[in-house]
Short mmCIF file of C-alpha atoms and ligand atoms in Angstrom, two decimals:
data_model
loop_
_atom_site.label_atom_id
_atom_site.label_comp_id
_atom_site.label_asym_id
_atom_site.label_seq_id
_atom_site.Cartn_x
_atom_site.Cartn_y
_atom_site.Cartn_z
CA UNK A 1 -65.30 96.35 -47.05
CA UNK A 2 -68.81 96.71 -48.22
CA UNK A 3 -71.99 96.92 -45.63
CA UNK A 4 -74.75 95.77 -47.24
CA UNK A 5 -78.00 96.20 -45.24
CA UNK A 6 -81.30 95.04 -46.21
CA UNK A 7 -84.73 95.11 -45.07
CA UNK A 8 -84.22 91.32 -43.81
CA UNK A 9 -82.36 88.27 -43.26
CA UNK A 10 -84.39 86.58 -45.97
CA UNK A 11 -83.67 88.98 -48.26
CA UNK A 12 -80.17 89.73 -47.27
CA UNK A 13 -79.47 85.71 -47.73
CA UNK A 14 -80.98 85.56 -51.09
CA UNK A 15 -78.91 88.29 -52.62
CA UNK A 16 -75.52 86.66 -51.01
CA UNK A 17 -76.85 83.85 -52.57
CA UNK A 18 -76.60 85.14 -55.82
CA UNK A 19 -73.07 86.12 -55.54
CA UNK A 20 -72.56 82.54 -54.50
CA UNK A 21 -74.49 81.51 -57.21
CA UNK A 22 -72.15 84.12 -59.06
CA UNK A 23 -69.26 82.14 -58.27
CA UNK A 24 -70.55 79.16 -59.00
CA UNK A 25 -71.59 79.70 -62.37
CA UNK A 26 -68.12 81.29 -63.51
CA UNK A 27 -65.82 79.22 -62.11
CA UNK A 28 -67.44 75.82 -62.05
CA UNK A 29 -64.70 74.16 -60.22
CA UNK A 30 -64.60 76.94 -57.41
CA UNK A 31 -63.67 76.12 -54.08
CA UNK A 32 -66.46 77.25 -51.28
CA UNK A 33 -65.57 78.08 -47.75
CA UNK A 34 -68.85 77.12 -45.96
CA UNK A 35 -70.49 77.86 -42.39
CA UNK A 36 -72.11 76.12 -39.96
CA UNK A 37 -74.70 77.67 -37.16
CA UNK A 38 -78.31 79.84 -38.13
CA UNK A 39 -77.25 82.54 -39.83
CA UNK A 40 -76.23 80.37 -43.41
CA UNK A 41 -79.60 78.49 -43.50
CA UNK A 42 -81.92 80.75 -45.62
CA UNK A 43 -78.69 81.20 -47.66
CA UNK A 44 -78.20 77.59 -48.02
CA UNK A 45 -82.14 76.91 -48.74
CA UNK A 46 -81.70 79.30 -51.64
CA UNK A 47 -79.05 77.55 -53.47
CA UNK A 48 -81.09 74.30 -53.28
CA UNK A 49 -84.40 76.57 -54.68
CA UNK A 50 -81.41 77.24 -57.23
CA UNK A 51 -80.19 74.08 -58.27
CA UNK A 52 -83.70 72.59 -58.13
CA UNK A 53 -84.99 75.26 -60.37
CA UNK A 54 -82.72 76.85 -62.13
CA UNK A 55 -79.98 74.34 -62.91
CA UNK A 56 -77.41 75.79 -60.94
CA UNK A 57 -74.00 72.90 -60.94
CA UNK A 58 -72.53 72.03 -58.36
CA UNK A 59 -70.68 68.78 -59.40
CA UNK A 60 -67.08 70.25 -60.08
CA UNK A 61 -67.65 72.55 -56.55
CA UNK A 62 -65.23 71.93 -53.59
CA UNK A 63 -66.08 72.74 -50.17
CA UNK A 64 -64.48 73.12 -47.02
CA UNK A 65 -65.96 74.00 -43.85
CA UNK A 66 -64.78 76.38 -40.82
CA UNK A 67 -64.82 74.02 -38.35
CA UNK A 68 -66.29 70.98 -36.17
CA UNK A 69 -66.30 69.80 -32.86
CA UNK A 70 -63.79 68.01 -31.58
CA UNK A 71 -64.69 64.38 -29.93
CA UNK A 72 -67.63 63.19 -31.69
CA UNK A 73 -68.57 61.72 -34.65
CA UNK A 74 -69.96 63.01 -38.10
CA UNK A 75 -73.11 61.30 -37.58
CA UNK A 76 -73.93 62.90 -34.06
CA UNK A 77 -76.67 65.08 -33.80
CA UNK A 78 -74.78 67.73 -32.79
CA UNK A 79 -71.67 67.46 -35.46
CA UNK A 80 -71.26 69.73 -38.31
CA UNK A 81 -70.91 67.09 -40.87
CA UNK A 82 -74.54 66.09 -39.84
CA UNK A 83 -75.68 69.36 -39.88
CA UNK A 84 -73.81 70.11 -43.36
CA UNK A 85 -75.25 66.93 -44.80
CA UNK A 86 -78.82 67.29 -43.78
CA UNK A 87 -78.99 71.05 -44.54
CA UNK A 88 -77.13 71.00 -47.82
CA UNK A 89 -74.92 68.32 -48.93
CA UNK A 90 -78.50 65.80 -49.19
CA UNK A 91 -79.91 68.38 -51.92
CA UNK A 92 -77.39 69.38 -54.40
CA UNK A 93 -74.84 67.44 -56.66
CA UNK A 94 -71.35 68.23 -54.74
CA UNK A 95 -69.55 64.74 -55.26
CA UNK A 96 -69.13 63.50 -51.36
CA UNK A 97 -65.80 63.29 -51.67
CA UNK A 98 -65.32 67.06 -52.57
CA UNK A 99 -67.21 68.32 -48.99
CA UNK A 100 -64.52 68.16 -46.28
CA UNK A 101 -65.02 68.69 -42.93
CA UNK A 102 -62.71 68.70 -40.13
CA UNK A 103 -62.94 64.99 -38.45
CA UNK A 104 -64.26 65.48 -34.73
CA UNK A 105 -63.48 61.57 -33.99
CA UNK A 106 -60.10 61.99 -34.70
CA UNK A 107 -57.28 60.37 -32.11
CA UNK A 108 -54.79 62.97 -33.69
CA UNK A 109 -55.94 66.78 -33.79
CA UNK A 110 -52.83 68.25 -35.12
CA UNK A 111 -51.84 65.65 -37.64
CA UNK A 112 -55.89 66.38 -38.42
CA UNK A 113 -55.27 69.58 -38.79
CA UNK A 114 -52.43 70.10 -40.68
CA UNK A 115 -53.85 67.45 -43.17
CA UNK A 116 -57.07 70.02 -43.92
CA UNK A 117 -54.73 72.89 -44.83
CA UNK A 118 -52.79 70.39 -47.29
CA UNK A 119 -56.45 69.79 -48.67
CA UNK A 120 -57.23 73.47 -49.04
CA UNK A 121 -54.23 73.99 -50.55
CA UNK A 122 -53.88 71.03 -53.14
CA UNK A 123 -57.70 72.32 -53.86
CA UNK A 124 -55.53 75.62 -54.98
CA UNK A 125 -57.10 77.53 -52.00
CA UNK A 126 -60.69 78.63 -51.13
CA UNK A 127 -61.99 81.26 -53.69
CA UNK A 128 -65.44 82.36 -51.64
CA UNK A 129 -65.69 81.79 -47.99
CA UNK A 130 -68.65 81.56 -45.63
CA UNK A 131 -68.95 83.33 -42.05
CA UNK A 132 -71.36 83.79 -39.63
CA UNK A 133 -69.89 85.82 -36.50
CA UNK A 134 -70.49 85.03 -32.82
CA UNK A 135 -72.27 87.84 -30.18
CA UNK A 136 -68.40 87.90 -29.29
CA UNK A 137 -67.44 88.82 -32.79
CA UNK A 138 -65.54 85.09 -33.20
CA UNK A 139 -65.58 83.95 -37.03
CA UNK A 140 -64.88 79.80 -37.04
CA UNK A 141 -64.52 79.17 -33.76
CA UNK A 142 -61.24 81.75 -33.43
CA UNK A 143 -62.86 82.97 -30.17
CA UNK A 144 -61.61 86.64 -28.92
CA UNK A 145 -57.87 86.72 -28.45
CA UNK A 146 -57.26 84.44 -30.90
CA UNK A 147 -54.01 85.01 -33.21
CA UNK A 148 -54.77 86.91 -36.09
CA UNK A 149 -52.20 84.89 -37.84
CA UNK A 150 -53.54 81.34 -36.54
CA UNK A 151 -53.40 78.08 -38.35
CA UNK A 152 -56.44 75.50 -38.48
CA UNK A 153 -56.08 73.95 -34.75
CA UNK A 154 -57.68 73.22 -31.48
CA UNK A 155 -59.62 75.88 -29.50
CA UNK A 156 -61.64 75.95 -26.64
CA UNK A 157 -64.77 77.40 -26.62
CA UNK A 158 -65.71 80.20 -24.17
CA UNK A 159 -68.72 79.64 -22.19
CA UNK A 160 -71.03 81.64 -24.30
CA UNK A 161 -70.61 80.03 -27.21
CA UNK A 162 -71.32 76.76 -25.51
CA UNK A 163 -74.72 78.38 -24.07
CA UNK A 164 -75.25 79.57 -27.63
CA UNK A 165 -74.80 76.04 -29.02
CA UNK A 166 -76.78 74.03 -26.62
CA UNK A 167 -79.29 73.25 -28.70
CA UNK A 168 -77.93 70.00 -30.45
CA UNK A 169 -76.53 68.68 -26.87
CA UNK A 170 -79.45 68.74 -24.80
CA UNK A 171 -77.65 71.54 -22.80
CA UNK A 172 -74.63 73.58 -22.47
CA UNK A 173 -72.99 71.07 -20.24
CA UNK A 174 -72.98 69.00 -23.04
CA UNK A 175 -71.40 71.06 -25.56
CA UNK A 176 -67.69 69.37 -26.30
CA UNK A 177 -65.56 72.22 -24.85
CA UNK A 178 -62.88 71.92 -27.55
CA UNK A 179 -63.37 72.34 -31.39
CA UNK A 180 -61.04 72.35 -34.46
CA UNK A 181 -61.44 75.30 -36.68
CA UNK A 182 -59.97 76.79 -39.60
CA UNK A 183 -57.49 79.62 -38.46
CA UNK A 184 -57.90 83.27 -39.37
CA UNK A 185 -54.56 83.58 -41.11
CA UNK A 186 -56.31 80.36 -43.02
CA UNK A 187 -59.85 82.30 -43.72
CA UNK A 188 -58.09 85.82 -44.68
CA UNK A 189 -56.27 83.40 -47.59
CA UNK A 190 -59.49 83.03 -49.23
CA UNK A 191 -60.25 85.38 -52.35
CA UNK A 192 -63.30 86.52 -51.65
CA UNK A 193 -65.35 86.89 -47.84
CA UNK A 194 -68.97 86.74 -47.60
CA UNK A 195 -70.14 87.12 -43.90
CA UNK A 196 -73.70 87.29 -43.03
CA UNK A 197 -75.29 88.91 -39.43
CA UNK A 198 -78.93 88.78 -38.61
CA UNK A 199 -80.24 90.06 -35.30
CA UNK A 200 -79.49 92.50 -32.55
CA UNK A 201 -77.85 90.10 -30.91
CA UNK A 202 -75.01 90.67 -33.69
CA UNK A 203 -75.35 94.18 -33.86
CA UNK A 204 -72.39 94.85 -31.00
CA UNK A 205 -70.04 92.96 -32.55
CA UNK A 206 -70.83 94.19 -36.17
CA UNK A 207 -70.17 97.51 -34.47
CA UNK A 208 -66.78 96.29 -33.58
CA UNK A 209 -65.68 94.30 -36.67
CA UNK A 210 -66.98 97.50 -39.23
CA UNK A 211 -66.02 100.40 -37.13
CA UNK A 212 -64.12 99.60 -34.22
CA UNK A 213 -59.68 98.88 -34.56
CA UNK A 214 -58.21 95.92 -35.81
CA UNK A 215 -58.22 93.65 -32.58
CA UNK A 216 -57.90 89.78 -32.15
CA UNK A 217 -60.35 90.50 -29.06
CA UNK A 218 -62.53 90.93 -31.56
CA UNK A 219 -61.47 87.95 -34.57
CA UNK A 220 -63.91 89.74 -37.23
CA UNK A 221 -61.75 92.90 -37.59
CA UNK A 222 -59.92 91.24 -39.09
CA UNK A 223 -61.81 91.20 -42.15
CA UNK A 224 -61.15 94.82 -42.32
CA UNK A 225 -56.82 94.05 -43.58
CA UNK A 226 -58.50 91.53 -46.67
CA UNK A 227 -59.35 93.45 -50.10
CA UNK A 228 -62.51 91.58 -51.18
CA UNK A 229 -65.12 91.81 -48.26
CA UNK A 230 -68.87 92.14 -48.01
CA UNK A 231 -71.13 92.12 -45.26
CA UNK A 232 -74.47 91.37 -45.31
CA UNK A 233 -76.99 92.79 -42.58
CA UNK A 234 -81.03 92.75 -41.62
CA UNK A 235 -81.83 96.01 -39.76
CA UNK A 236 -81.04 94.06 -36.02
CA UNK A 237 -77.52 93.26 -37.02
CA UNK A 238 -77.30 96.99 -38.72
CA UNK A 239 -78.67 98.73 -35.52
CA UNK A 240 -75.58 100.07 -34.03
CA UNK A 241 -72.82 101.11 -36.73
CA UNK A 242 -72.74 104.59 -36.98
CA UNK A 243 -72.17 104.84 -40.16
CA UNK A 244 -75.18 103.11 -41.15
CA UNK A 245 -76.66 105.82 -43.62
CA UNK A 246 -73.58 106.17 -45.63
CA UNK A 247 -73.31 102.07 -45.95
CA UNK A 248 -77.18 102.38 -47.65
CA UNK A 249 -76.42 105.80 -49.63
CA UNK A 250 -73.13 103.84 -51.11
CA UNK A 251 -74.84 100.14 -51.75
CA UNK A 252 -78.42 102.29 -53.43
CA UNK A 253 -75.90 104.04 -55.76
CA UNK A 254 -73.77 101.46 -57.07
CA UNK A 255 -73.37 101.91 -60.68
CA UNK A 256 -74.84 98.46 -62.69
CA UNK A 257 -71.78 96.50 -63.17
CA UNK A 258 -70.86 96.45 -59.85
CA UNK A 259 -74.35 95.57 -58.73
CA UNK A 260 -74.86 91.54 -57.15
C1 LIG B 1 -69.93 77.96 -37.49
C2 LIG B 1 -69.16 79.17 -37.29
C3 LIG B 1 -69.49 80.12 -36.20
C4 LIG B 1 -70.91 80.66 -36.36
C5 LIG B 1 -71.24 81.62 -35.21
C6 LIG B 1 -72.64 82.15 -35.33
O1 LIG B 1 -69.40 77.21 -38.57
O2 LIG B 1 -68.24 79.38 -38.01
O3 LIG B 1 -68.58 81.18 -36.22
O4 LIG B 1 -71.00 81.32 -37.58
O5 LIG B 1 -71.09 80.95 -34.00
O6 LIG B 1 -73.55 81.11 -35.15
P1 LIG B 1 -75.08 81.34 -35.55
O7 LIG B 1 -75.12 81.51 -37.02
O8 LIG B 1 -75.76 80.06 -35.14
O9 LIG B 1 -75.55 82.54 -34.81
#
């Protein structure tokens, strides 16, 4: 696991953009695992800057995303397709039919969900994923005591997450209290995990994921069992691992070919 913490979340999202961009230009067909929420935004913004500007391809690029809420439609202001579409999928050349989302209309969750992990896997599995992490250290929507082994299914949300999302409703009462999200057991299959913090109001369960045990009370330590990991912090997020000066010692030394 590497702890990568820079001076801020704009410049934090630009270099995981890079190693997006990375990806991207090696394997032109990879397979993305993307994010919803805040955090991703600047991230996402610089890819655009990068296909606008530099050329960067993204017409053989599959992507699948963590999750969706369950019980609305894709165009609903408060849906994750929307979302997806207006912040990303609207501004580079990903073929439409390459983005999947979970379907939050759907009449049949399980048969739903079982038909996105046939999709990740015909796509030969994800190569980079995505995360963002909740103030209760949930990655997806795999809120705390979910099974570190889980499958993409139905959760419900806790009742901070729906405060936390209660922008797009017009209020936490009308936040759909059930989602469908990608399973851990289905994000730790991905090659490589990219997960981004900004804020103090991460920097508890940063603390937790980094340095605390191995817990599904807290679904981000789980990150610390997968072999290809990196974490990328602003100072907020940063503020209480311990270990903080050792994380910035080891990422200033890195010898050139392992540099982003
Ligand atoms: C969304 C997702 C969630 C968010 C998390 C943080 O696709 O997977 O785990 O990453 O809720 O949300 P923000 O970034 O809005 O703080």
């Amino acid at each position: 696991m590497e702890v990568i913490i820079l001076e801020s979340a704009q410049a934090a999202s630009e270099l995981a953009a890079r190693l997006v961009a990375r990806r991207v230009r090696e394997l032109p067909e990879c397979t993305l695992g993307l994010a919803t929420g805040g955090t991703p935004k600047a991230l996402y913004a610089e890819l655009i800057r990068m296909h606008h500007d530099e050329g960067l391809d993204f017409k053989r690029v599959t992507t699948f995303n963590l999750d969706e809420y369950l019980g609305i439609p894709g165009d609903h202001p408060g849906s994750y397709r929307r979302e997806m579409q207006k912040g990303l999928f609207d501004h580079l050349n990903i073929p439409s039919d390459r983005t999947h989302l979970l379907d939050g209309s759907t009449h049949d969750p399980i048969a739903e969900c079982a038909a996105f992990e046939n999709r990740i896997q015909r796509a030969g599995g994800i190569d980079l994923q995505l995360l963002g992490i909740g103030g209760d250290g949930h990655i997806g929507f795999n809120e705390p005591t979910s099974s570190l082994a889980s499958r993409t299914r139905i959760k419900t949300l806790t009742r901070e997450t729906r405060m936390s999302h209660a922008g797009h409703f017009g209020g936490e009462a009308n936040v759909p209290p059930h989602v469908l999200t990608m399973g851990i057991g289905t994000i730790l299959e991905a090659e490589e995990q990219v997960l981004l913090a900004f804020g103090e109001s991460k920097a508890d369960a940063i603390a937790a994921t980094v340095e605390g045990p191995v817990t599904a009370y807290v679904p981000a330590s789980c990150l610390q069992m997968h072999k290809n990991v990196r974490i990328f912090l602003d100072e907020g997020a940063a503020s209480k691992l311990k270990r903080a000066r050792y994380y910035r010692e080891t990422f200033a030394g890195k010898p050139d070919w392992q540099r982003v």
